[in-house]
Coordinates of C-alpha atoms and ligand atoms in Angstrom, one line a residue:
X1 CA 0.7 -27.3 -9.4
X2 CA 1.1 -24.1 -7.2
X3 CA -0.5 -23.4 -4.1
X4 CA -0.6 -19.6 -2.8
X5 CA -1.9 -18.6 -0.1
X6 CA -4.3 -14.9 -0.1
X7 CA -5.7 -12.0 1.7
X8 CA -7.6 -9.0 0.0
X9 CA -4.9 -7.0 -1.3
X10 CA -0.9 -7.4 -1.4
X11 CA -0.9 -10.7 -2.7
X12 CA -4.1 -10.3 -5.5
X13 CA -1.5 -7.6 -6.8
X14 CA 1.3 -10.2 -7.1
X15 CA -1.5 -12.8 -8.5
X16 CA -1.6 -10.1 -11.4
X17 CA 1.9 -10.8 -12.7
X18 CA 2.0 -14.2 -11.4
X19 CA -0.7 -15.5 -14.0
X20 CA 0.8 -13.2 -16.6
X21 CA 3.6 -15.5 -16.8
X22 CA 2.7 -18.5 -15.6
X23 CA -0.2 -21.1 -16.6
X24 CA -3.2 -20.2 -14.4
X25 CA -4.7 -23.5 -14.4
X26 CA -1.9 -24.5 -12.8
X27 CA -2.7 -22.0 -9.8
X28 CA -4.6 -23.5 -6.5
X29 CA -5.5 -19.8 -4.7
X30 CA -6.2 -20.7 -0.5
X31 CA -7.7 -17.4 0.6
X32 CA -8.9 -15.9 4.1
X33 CA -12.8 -16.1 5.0
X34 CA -12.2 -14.5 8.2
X35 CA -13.5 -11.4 7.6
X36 CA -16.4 -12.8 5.7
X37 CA -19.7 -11.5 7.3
X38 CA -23.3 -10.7 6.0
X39 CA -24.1 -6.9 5.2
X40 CA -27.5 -5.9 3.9
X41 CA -28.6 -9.1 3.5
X42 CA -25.9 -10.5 1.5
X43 CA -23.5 -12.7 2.4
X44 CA -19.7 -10.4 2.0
X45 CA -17.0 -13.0 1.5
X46 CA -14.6 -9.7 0.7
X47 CA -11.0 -11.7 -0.1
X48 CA -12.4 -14.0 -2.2
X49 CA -14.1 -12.1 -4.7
X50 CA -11.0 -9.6 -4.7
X51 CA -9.1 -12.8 -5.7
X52 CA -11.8 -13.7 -8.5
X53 CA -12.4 -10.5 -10.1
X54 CA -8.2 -10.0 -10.3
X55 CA -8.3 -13.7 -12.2
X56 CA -10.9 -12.2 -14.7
X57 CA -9.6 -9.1 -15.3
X58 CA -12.4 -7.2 -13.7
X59 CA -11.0 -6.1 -10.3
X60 CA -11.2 -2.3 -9.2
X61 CA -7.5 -2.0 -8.8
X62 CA -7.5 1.5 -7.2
X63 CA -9.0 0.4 -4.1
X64 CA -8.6 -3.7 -4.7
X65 CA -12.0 -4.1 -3.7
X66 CA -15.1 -4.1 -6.0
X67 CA -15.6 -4.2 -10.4
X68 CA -14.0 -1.6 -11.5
X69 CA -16.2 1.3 -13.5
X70 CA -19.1 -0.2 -11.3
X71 CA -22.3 2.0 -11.0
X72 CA -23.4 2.2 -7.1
X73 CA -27.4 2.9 -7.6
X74 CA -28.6 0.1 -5.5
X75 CA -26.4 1.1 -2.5
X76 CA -27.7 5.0 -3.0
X77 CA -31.4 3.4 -3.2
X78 CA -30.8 1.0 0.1
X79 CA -29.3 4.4 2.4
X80 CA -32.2 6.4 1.0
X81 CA -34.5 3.6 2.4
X82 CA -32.3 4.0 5.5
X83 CA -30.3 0.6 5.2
X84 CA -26.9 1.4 7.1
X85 CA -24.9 0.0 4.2
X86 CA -21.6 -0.3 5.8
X87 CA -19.8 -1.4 3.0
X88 CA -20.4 0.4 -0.4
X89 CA -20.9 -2.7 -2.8
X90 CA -21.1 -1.4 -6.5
X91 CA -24.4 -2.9 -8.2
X92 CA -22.1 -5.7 -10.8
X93 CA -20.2 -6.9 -7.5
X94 CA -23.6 -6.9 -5.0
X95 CA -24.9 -9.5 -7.8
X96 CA -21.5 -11.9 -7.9
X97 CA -22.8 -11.0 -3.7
X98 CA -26.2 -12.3 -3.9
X99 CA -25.4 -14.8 -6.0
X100 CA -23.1 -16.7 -3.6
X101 CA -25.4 -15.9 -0.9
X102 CA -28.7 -18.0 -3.4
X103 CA -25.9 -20.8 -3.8
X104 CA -24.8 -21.0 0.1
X105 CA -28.5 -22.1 1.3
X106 CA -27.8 -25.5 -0.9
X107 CA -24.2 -25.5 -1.3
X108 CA -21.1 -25.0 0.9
X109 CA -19.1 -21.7 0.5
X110 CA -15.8 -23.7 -1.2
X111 CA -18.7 -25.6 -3.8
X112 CA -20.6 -22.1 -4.5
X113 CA -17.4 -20.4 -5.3
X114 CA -16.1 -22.9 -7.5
X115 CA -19.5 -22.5 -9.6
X116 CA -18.8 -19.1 -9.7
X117 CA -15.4 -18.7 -11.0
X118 CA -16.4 -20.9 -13.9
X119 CA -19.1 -18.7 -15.2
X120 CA -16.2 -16.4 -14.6
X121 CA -14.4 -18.0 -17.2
X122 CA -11.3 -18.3 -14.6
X123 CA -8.9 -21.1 -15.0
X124 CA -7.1 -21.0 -11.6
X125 CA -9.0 -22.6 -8.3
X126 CA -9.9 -20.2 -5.8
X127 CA -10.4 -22.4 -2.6
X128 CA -12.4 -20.7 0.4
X129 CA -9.7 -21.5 3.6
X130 CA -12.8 -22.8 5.3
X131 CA -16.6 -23.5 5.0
X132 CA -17.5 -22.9 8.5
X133 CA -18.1 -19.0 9.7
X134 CA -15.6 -17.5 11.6
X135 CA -16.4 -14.4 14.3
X136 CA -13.4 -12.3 14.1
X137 CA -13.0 -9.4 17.0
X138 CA -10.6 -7.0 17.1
X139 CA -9.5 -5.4 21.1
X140 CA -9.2 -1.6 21.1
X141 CA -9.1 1.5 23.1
X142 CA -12.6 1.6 22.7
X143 CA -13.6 -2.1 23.5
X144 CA -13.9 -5.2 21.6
X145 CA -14.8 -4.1 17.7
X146 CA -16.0 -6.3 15.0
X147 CA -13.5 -6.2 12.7
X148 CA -15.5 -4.5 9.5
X149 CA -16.3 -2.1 12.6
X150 CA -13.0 -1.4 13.5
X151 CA -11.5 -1.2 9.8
X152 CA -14.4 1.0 8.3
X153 CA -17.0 2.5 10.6
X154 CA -13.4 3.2 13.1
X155 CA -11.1 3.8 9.8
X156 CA -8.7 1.5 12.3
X157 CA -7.7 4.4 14.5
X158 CA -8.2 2.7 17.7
X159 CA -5.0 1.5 19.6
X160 CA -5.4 -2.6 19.0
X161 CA -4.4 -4.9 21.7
X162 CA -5.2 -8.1 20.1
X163 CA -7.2 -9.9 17.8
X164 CA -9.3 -13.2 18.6
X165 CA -11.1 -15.3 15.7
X166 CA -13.1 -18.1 16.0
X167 CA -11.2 -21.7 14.4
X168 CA -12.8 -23.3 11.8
X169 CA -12.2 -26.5 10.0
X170 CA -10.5 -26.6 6.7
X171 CA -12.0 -26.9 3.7
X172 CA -12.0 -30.1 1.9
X173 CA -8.6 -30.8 0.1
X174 CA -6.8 -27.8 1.2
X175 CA -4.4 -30.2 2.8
X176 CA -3.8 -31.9 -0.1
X177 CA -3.4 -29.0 -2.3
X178 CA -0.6 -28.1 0.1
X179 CA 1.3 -31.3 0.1
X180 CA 1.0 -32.0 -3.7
X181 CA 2.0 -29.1 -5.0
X182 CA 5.2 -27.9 -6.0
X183 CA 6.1 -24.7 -4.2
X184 CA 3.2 -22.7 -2.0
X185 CA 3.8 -19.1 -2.1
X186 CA 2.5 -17.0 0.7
X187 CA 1.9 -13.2 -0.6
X188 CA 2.5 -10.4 0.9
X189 CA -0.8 -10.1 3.3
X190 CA -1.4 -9.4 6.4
X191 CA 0.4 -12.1 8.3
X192 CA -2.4 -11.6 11.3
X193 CA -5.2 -11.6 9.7
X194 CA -5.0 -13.2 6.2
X195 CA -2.0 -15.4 6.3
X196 CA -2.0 -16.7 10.2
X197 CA -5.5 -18.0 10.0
X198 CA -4.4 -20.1 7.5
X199 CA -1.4 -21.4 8.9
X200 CA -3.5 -22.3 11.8
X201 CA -6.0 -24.5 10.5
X202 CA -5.4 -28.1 11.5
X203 CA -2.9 -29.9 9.5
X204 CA -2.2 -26.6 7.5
X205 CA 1.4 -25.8 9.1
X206 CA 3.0 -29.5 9.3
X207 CA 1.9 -29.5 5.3
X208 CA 4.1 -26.3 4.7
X209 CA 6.7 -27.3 6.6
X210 CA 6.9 -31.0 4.6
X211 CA 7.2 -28.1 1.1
X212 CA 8.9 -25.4 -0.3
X213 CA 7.2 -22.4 0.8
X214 CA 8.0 -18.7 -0.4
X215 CA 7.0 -15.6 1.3
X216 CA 6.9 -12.0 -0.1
X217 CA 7.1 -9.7 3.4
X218 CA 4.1 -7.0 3.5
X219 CA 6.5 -4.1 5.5
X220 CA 8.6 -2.3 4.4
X221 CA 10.8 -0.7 6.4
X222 CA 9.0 -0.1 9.9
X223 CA 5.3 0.0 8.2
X224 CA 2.9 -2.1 5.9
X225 CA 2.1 -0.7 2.0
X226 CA -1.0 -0.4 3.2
X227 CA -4.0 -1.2 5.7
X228 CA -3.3 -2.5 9.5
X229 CA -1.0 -5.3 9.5
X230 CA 1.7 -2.7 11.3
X231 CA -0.7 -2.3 14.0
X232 CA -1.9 -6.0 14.3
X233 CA 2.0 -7.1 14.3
X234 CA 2.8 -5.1 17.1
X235 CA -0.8 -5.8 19.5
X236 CA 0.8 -9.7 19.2
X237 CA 3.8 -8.5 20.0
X238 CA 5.5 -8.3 16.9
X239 CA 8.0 -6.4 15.6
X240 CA 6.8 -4.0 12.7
X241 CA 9.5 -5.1 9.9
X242 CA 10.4 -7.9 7.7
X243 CA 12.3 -9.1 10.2
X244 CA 8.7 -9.4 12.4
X245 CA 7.4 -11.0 9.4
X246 CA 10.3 -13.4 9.3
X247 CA 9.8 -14.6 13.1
X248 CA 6.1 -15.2 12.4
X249 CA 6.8 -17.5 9.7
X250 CA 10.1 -19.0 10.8
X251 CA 8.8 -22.9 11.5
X252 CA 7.6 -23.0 7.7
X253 CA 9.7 -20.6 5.2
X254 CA 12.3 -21.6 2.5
X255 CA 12.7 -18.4 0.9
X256 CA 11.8 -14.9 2.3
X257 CA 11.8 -11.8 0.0
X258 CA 12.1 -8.2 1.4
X259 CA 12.4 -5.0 -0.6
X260 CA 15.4 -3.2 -1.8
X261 CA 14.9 -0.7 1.3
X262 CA 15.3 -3.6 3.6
X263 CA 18.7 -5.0 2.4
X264 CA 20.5 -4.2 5.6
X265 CA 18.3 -6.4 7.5
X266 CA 19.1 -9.8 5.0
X267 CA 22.0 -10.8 7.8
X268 CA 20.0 -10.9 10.7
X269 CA 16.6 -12.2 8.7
X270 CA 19.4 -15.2 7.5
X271 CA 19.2 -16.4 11.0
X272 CA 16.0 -17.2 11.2
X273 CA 14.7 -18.1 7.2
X274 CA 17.6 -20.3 4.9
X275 CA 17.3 -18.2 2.1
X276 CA 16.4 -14.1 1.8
X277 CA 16.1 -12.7 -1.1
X278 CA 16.6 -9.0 -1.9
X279 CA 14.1 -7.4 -4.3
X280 CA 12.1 -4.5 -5.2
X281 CA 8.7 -5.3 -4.1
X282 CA 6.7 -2.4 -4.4
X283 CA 4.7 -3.6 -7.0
X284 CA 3.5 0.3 -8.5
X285 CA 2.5 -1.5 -12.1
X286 CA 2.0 -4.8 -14.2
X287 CA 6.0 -4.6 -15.2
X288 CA 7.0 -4.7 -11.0
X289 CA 4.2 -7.6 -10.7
X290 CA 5.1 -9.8 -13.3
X291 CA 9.4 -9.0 -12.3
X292 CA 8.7 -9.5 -8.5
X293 CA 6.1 -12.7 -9.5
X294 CA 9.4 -14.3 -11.8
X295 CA 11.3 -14.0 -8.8
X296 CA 9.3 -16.1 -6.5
X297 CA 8.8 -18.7 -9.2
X298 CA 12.5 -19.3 -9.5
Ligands
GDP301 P1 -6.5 -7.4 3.0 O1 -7.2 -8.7 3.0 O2 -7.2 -6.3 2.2 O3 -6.0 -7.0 4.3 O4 -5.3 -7.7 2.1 P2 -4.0 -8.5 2.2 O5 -3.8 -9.1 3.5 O6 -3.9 -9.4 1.0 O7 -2.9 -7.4 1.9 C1 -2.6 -6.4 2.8 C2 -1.1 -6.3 2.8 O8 -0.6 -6.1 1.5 C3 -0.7 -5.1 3.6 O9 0.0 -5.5 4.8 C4 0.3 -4.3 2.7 O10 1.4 -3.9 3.3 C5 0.5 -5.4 1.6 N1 0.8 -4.8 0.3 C6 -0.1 -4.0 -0.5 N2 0.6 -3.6 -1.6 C7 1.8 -4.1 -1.6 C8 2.9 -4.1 -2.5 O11 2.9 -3.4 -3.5 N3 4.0 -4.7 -2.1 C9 4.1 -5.4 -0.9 N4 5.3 -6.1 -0.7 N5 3.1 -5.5 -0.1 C10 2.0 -4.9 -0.4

């Protein structure tokens, strides 16, 4: 058994080539329900079904959020009607939506997902990292922001100077998914806001640091592939590089990979993470997925 641990985006990309060449029944996926919010009327958990539609083949992989070739007539319908529709949900995706949010008034969100990622025909678990709701704020130049506020409705151009979520307890057997399985891999997220609140669940970090955990770093050289994590990094005081990404995980990580572009920084990384591990990491297509998903199975 593998545990991985998941955001919305970096690491549903290495998920790709990881079941590829791997048995996904064998794959636990822990993923991030801090951002997970209700938007016109449905409840949004946005990580999660990233995570399920890239198990069943259906994810919009241009945007990694969202069935691809999905039409978008009930969101046109709802802003005509004058529904603020924050998010654009496509019409096949608002129904996986309101489907979770029919099952969450008689189940809990870990229980409603696993009934949905069987009539998904999905093999792998995909474990909510909590049941309980989490407020997540995010402190700007322009005040404190919810974060859907701050990433869409702001495009995340205020200066951040820190980010505050609510804890949550941990799902049920997340920390024994952790401690019996074989390796965890972390993927590369957002350390701040998809990986950290992880890690901080009770009991989550002592279980990683009694296994074998791998990390692929989300920067490369001074700036993430994509989305805020650079900006988040350095409002907690981080240092934007894989070297920041290194200090965050320090007290837990086995094995670190960083990209080609970041080979001069494998000395000083060494000091702080046993092993580091140079690689390309850019994953462009399925061939740089399933080659950079072989090398953290190793
Ligand atoms: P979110 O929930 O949408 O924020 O998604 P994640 O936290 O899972 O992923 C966001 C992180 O993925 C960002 O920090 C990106 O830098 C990283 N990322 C996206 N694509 C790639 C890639 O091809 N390679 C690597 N190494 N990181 C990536």
């Amino acid at each position: 058994m593998i545990a991985v641990l998941s955001g919305g985006t970096g690491t549903p990309k290495l998920i790709q080539g990881i079941k590829n060449i791997h048995d996904p029944s064998d794959l636990n996926i822990i993923v991030n329900t801090v951002e997970n919010d209700y938007f016109s009327g449905v409840y949004v958990a946005a990580d999660i079904d990233t995570v399920l539609y890239t198990l069943a083949d259906v994810i919009n992989d241009e945007t990694w959020y969202g069935i691809k070739n999905d039409t978008f007539l009930t969101n046109e319908s709802l802003k005509k009607l004058g529904c603020p529709e924050l998010l654009r949900i496509g019409d096949k995706d608002r129904a996986t939506k309101i489907q979770k949010t029919i099952l969450m008034k008689k189940y809990g969100l870990s229980q409603a997902v696993d009934i949905q990622r069987k009539k998904m025909g999905i093999k792998s678990k995909v474990i909510p990292m909590s049941d309980e709701h989490s407020d997540i704020t995010v402190k700007t130049s322009i005040g404190h922001l919810k974060f859907h506020e701050f990433l869409i409705e702001h495009q995340t151009k205020p200066e951040v100077f820190g980010i505050d979520y609510t804890s949550v307890k941990p799902s049920p057997n997340i920390l024994e998914i952790i401690e019996e399985s074989e390796m965890v891999i972390i993927g590369p997220s957002n350390p701040i806001t998809s990986i950290l609140p992880i890690v901080n669940l009770e009991g989550v970090e002592k279980a990683l640091k009694n296994n074998y955990v791998v990390a692929v770093s989300p920067i490369i050289g001074n700036s993430p592939f994509s989305g805020p994590a650079g900006k988040f990094m350095k409002s907690m005081g981080y240092e934007v590089s894989s070297f920041g990404v290194a200090s965050i995980y320090k007290n837990f990580l086995d094995r670190f990979i960083i990209d080609d572009v970041d080979r001069e920084l494998k000395e000083n990384i060494e000091k702080l993470i046993e092993e580091v591990i140079v690689a390309n990491t850019n994953m462009k297509n399925i061939i740089d997925k399933e080659n950079l998903a072989r090398i953290v199975l190793k």
